[in-house]
XYZ file of C-alpha atoms in Angstrom:
529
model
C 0.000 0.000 0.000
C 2.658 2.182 0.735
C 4.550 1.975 -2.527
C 0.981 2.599 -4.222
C 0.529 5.753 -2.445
C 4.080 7.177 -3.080
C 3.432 5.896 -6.999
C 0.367 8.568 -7.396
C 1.975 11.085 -4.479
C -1.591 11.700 -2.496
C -1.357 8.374 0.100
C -0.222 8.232 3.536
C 3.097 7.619 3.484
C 3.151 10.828 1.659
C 1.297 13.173 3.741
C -2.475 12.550 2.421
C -3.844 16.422 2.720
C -6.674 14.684 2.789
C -6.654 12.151 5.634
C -4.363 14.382 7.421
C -7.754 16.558 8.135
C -8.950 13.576 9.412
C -6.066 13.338 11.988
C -5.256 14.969 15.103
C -1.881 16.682 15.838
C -0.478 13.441 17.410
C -2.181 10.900 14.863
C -0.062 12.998 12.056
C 3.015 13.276 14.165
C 2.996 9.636 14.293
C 2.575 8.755 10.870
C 4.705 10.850 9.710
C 7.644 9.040 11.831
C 6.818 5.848 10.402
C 9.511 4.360 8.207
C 8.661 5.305 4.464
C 9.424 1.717 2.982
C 7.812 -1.469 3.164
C 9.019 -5.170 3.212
C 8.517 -5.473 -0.113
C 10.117 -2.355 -1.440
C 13.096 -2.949 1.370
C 13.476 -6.362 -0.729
C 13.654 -4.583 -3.863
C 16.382 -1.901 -2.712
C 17.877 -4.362 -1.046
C 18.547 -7.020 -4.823
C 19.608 -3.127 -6.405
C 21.903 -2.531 -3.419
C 23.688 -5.836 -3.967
C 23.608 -5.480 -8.002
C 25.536 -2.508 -7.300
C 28.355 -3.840 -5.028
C 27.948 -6.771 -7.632
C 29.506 -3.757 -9.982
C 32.596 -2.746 -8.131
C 31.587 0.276 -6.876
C 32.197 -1.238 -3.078
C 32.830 2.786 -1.619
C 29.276 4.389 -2.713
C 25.880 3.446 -0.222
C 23.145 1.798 -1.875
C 21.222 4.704 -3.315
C 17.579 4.710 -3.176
C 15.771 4.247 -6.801
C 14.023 7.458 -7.625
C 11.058 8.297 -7.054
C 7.679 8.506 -9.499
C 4.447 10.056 -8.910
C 1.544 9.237 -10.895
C 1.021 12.793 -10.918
C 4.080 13.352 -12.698
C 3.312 10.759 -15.620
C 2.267 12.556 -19.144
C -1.335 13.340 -19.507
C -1.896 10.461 -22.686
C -1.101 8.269 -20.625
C -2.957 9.052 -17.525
C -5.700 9.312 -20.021
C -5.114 5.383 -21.375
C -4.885 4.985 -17.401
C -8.630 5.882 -16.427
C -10.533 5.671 -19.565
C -9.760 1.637 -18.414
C -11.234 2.381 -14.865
C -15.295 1.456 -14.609
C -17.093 5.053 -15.212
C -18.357 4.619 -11.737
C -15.375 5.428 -9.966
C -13.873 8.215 -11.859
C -15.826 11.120 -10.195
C -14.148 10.059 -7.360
C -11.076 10.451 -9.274
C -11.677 13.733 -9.999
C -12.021 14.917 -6.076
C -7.988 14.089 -5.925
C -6.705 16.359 -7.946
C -6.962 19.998 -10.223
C -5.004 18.163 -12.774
C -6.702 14.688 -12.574
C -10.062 16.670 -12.779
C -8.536 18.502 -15.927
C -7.776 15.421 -17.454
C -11.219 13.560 -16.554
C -13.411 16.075 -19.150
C -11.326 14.479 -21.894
C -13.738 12.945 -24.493
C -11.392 10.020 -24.863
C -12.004 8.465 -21.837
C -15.816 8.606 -21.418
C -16.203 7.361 -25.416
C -14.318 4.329 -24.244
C -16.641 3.879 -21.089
C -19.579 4.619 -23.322
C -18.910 1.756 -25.681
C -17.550 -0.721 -23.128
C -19.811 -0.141 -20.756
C -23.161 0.102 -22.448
C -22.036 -1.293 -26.220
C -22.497 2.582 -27.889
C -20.514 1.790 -31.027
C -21.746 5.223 -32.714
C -19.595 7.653 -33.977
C -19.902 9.637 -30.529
C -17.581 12.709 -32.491
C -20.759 13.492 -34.175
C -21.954 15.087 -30.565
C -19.486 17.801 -30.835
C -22.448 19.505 -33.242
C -24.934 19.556 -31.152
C -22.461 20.534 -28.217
C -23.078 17.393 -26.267
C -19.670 15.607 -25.187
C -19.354 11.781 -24.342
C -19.208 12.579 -20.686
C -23.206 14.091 -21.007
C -23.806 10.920 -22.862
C -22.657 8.553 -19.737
C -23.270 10.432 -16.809
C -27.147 12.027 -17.977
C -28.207 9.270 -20.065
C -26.622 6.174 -20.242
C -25.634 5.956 -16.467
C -28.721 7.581 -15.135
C -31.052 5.658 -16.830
C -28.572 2.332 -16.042
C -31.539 0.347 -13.721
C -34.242 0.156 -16.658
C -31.812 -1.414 -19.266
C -33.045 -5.387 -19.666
C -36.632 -7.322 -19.601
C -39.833 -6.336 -18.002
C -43.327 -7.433 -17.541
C -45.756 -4.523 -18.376
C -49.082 -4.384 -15.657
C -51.765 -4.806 -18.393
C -54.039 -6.782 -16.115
C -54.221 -10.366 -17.106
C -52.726 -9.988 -20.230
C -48.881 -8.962 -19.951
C -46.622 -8.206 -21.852
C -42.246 -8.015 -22.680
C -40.526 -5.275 -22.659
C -36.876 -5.098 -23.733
C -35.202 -1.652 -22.925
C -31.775 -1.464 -24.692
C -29.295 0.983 -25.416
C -29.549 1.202 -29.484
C -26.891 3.821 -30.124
C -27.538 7.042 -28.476
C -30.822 6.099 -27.346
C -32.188 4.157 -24.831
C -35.633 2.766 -26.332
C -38.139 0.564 -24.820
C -39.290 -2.360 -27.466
C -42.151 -4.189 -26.739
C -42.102 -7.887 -28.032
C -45.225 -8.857 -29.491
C -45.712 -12.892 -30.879
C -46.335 -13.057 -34.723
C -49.419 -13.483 -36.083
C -51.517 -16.619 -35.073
C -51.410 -19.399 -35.620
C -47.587 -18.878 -37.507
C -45.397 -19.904 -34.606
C -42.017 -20.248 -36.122
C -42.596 -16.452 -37.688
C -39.759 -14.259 -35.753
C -41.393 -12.249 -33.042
C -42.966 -8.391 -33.985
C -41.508 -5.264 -31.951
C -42.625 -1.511 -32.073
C -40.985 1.289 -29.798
C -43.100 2.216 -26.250
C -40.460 4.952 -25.442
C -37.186 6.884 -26.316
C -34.766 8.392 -24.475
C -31.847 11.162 -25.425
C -29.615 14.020 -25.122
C -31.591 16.953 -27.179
C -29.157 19.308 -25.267
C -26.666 19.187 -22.414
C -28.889 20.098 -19.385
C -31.189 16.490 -19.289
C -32.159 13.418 -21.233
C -35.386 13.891 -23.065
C -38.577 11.351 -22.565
C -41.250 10.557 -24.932
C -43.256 8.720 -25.880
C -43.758 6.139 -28.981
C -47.671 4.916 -28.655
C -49.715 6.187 -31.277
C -49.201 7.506 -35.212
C -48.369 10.977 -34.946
C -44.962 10.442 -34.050
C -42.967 10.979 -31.183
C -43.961 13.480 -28.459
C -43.569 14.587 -24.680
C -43.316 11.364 -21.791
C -41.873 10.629 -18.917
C -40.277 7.982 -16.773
C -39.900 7.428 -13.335
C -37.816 4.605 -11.235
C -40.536 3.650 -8.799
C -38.372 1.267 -6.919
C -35.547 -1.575 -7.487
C -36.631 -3.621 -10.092
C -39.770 -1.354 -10.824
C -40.233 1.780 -12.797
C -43.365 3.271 -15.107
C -43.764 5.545 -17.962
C -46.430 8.345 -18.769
C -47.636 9.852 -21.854
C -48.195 14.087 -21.498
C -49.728 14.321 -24.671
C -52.178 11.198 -25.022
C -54.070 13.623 -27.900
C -51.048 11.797 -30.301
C -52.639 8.579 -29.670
C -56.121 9.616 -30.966
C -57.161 9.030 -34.652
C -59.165 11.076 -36.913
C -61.419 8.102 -37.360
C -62.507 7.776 -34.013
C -62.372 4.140 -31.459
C -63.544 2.652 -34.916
C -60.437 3.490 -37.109
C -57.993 2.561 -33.754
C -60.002 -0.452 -33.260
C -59.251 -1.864 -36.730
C -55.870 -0.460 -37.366
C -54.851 -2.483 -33.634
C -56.910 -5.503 -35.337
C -54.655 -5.351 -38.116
C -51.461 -4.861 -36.349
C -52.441 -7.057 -33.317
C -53.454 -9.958 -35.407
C -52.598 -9.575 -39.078
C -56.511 -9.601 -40.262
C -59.960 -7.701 -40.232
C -62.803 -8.441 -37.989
C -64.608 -9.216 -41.253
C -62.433 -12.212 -41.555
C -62.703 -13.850 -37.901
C -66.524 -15.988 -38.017
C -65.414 -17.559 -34.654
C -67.957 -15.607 -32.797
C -66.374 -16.139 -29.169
C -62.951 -15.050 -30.783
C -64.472 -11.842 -31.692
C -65.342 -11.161 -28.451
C -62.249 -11.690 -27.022
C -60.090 -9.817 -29.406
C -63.107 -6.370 -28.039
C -62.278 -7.279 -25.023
C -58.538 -7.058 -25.214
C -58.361 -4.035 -27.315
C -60.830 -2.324 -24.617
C -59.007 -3.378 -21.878
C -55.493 -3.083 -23.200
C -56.860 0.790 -24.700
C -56.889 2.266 -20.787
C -52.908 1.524 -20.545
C -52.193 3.780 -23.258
C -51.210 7.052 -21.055
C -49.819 5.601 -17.827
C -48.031 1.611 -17.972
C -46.015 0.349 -14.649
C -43.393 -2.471 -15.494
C -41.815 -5.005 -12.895
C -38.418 -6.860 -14.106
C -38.014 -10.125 -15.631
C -34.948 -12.273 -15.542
C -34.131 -14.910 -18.198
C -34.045 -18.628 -16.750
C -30.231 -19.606 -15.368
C -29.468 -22.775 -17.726
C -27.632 -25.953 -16.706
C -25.733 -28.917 -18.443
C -28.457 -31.171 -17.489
C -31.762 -29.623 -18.782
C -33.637 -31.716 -20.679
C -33.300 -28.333 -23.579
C -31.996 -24.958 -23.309
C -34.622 -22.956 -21.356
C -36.023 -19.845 -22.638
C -38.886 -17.907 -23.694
C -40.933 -19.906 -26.701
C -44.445 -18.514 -28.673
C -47.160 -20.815 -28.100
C -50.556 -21.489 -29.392
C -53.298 -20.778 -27.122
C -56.889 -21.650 -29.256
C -58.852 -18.725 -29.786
C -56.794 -16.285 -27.665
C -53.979 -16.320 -30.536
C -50.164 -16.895 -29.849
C -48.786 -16.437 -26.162
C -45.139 -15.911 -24.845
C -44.165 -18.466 -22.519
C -40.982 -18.934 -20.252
C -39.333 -22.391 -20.019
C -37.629 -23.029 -16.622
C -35.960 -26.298 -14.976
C -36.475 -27.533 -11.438
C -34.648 -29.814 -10.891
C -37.013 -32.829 -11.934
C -40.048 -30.899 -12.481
C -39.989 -28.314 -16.119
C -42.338 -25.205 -15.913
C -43.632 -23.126 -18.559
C -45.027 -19.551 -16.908
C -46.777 -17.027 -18.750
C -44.856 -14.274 -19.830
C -48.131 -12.720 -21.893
C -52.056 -14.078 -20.865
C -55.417 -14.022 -21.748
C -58.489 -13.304 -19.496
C -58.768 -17.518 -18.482
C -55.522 -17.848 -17.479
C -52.817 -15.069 -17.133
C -49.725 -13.732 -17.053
C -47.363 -14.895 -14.473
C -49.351 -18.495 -13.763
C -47.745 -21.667 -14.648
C -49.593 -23.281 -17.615
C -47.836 -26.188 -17.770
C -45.560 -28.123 -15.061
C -43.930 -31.217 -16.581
C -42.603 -34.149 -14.330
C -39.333 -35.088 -16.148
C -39.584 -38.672 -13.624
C -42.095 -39.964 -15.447
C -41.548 -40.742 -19.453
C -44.315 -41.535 -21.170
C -44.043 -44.198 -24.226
C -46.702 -43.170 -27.074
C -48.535 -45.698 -28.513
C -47.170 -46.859 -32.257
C -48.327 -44.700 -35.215
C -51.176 -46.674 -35.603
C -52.301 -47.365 -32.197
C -51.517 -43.306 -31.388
C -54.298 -41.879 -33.865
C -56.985 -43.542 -30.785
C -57.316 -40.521 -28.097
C -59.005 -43.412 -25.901
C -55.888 -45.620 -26.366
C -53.298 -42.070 -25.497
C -55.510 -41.145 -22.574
C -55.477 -44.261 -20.787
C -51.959 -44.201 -20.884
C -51.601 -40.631 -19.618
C -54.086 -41.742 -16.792
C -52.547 -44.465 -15.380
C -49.312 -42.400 -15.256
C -51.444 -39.795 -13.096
C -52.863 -42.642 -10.877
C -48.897 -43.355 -10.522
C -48.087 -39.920 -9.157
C -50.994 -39.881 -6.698
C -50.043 -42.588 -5.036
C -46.205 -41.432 -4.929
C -47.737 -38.168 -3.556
C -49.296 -40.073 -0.914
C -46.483 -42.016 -0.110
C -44.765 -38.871 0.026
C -46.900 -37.343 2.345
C -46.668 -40.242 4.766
C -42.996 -40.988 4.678
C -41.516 -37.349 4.664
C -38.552 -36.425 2.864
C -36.362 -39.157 2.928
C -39.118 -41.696 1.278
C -39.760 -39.164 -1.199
C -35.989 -38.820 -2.675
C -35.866 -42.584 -3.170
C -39.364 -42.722 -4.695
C -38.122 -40.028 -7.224
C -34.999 -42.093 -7.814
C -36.958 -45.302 -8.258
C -39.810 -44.125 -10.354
C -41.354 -46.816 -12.807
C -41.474 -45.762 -16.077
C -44.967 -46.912 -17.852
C -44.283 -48.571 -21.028
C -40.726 -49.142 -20.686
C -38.434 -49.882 -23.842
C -37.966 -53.416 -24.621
C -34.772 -55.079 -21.823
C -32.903 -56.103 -25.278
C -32.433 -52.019 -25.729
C -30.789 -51.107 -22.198
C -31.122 -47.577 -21.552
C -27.509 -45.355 -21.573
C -27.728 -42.010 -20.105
C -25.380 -39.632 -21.256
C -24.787 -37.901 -17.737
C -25.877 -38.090 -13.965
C -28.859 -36.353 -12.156
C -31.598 -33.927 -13.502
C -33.558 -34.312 -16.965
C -30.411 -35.901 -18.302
C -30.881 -38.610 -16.123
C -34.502 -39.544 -16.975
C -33.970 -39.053 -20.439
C -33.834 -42.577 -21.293
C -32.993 -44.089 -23.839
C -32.193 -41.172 -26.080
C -33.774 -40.956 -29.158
C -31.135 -40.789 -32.182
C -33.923 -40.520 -35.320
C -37.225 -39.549 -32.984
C -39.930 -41.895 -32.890
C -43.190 -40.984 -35.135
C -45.970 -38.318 -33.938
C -49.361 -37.669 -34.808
C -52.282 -35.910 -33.344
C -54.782 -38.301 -32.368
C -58.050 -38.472 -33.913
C -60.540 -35.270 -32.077
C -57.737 -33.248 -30.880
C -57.931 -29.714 -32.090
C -54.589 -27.995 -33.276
C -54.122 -24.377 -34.125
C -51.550 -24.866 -36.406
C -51.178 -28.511 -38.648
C -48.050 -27.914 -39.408
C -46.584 -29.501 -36.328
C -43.501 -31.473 -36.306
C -44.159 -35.727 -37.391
C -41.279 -37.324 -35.328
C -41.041 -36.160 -31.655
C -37.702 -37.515 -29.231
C -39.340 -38.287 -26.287
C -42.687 -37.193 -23.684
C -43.470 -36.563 -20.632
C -46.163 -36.680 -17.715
C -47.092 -33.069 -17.323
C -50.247 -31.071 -15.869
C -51.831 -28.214 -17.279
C -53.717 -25.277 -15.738
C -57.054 -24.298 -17.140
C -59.766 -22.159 -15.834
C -62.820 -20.440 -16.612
C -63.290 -16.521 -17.756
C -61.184 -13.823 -14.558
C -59.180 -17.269 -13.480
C -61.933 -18.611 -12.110
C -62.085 -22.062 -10.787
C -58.703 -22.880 -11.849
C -57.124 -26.913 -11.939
C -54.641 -28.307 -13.188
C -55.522 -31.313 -15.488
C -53.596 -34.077 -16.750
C -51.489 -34.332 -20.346
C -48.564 -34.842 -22.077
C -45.559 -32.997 -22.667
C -44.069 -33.463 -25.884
C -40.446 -32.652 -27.133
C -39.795 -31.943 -31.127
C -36.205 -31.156 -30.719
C -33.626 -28.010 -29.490
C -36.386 -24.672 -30.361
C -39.816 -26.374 -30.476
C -42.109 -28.601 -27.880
C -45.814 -29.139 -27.661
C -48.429 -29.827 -25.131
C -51.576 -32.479 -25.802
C -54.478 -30.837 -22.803
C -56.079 -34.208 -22.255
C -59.052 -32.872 -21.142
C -59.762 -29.881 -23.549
C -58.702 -32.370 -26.646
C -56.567 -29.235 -27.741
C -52.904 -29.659 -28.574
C -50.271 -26.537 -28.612
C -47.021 -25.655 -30.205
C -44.493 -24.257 -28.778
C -41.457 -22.018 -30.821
C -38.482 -21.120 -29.525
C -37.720 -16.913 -29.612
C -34.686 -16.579 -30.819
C -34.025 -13.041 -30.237
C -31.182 -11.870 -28.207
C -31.641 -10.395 -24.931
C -29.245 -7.996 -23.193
C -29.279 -7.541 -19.105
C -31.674 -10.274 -18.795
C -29.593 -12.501 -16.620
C -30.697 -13.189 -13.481
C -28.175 -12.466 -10.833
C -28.215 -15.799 -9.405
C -31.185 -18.649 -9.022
C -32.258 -17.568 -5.814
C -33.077 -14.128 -7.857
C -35.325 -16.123 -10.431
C -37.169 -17.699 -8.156
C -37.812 -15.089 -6.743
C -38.704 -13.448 -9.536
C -41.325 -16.029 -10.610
C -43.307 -15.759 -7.127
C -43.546 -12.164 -7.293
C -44.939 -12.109 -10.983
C -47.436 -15.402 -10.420
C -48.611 -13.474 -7.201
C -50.041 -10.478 -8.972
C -52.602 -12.457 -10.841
C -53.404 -15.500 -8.183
């Protein structure tokens, strides 16, 4: 520590102004009759001293090295020095010195923080125009509007929503996320601008807001707490049409879900698509968002978790996120629909128990699949039971132990690839897939579902009736395609749906650590149970 502070001339051992303040008379009096060296340094003098006798020059004292402040270094490189410190701690720099706070407004260092700190990969010169420098850009922008950047859930009742607020170069704009149009689940997702935020001029970063066809006009933001902020539109007059509720209505219809009302005969479809756009309509000036984290992903999921677009019947396409539990895989609703929404788990798989389908022939029978799916349920009751009665300890063997229901034949022994989690019941693996078709009477949104599936799954689904009422979970079966896609069969509803991987690319959307996303999914399930 000592030969640091000499190095920069401001520590201790040098006579701190600073902490000598701090000090009394006979604090400062003793420090300053401390010996100015340390072990280290005495080592190092100590090699030079006997270099130099090494030389000849027996006669002369070992001299001591000279001396090098930091403040005596040339200003390109203290400039190389602190553009590499983290932004954060360079106002603090600043306090030390006249001539480190001289060298702190160069551009240099805060274009470097800009663009390794928050990826700005603009030509930041540009600014010099509008009389904005990099340092404006970091420390009223970028930096002050740090704890919104990442994933969010917007409050939009039951039906949700993702957010992704990134810093797209010397902006910060709010995307929402919206699923394509039903029933195309492989289509890449949709995404239209909530919010913006820049530097118009030096003084403040400028809000507003996106909503609306008339282009972009006065919002503003506020941080309401950690992990929690909301946005407000001043001028909701830009989100009125000329047209009246009639022209919004249909231009939303047509954005919303790619088609005129003219075109929907499903009766009880219309009325859920009025429903949503009334609903959704009384968010327009004032929306509250609450963070999301990405799932943490291990080398022994069953697939890499994620968020995925699913088909959800007359309620169109739904954004679902993935998540492994150790032996249990849940699917929570990122966006929902007036029966069951956002933030409740619509499907909870039990990766103990793999189900065998039927053969091709047999599987087309929905009486031949369900009693197979049923006597896996009666299976897991009576484990629960056991469970129940025998505590903990009987319960970790039973999930060990599990029978699988129509094992593979003994001549094909199972060989799993790797120990514990959905690895470990994934047996055998499936090299070409085995063949999959929709039994006969159950309904499908989209037909163009994969034909050869690599294994299934026990798994439970939560329905309920219109405001999440009466809600159960019923029996079914979880079926993986491959890597991006998986579907569900609801057993009871004779409905079957697809699920797509999103393969967009998410910035600050990793949770900090697993407690975090756990923690995360409680708080979002509990503001619609």
């Amino acid at each position: 520590m000592a030969v640091c502070a000499r190095l920069c001339g401001v520590g201790p051992s040098r006579g701190c102004r600073r902490r000598q303040q701090r000090r009394g008379p006979a604090e400062t009096a003793a420090a300053d009759s401390e010996p100015d060296t340390d072990p280290e340094e005495e080592r190092i003098e100590a090699g030079s001293a006997a270099l130099s006798g090494a030389g000849g020059d027996r006669s002369a004292g070992p001299s001591s090295p000279p001396r090098c402040s930091l403040l005596e270094l040339p200003p390109e490189l203290l400039v190389e020095i602190f553009a590499s410190l983290p932004g954060t701690d360079l106002p603090s720099l600043a306090q030390v010195c006249t001539k480190f706070r001289r060298i702190l407004h160069t551009d240099t260092i805060w274009r470097r923080r800009c663009r390794e700190e928050y990826g700005v990969c603009e030509n930041l010169r540009k600014l010099e125009i509008t009389g904005v420098s990099c340092r404006d850009v970091y420390a009223k922008l970028l930096h002050r509007y740090r704890h919104i950047l990442g994933l969010w859930q917007p409050d939009i009742g039951p039906y949700g929503g993702l957010l992704n607020v990134v810093v797209d170069g010397l902006f910060i704009i709010g995307w929402m996320y919206l699923p394509p149009h039903d029933p195309h689940v492989d289509d890449p997702m949709r995404f239209k601008p909530l919010f913006r935020i820049h530097l118009m001029e030096r003084k403040s970063a400028t809000v507003e807001c996106m909503y609306g066809h008339r282009g972009p006009h006065n919002g503003h933001v506020q941080i309401v707490k950690k992990d929690e902020f909301s946005t407000k539109c001043n001028q909701t007059d830009h989100h009125r049409m000329s047209g009246g509720r009639q022209e919004e209505f249909r231009t939303w219809l047509r954005e919303e879900w790619g088609r005129t009302l003219e075109d929907i005969f499903h009766e009880h479809m219309q009325e859920l698509i009025l429903m949503k756009f009334i609903y959704t309509s009384q968010y327009d000036n004032c929306l509250t968002y609450r963070r999301i984290y990405l799932p943490p992903s291990r080398p022994d999921d069953l697939i890499r978790p994620g968020l995925f677009k699913g088909t959800y019947g007359s309620h169109g396409l739904e954004i679902v996120m993935l998540s492994f539990h150790g032996k249990h895989a849940r699917g929570t609703k990122i966006t929902g629909d007036p029966n069951i929404p956002a933030g409740q788990q619509t499907v909870e798989i039990d990766l103990r128990h793999r189900i065998q389908l039927p053969d091709a022939e047999s599987l087309h029978d929905f009486n031949e699949l369900s009693r197979v799916v049923l006597e896996v349920r009666e299976q897991v009751r009576k484990e629960q039971e056991q469970e129940q009665e025998g505590g903990p300890e009987d319960a970790e063997g039973l999930g060990q132990q599990s029978p699988q229901p129509r094992e593979e034949p003994p001549a094909e022994p199972a060989q799993a690839p790797g120990d514990g989690g959905a690895a470990a019941v994934a047996e055998p693996p499936a090299q070409s897939g085995q063949p999959f078709v929709l039994p006969v009477g159950v309904s499908s949104r989209n037909e163009d579902y994969p034909r050869t599936c690599r294994m299934c799954f026990y798994g439970t689904g939560l329905i309920a009736g219109h405001g999440f009422t009466s809600p159960e979970r019923t029996p079914g079966v979880f079926v993986l395609f491959d890597e991006d896609r998986f579907g569900f069969i609801w057993l009871e509803l004779k409905s079957f749906s697809l699920y797509s991987r999103v393969q967009a690319a998410f910035r600050n959307a990793d949770a900090p650590s697993p407690q975090a996303f756990e923690e995360m999914l409680k708080n979002i399930q509990s503001l619609t149970s």
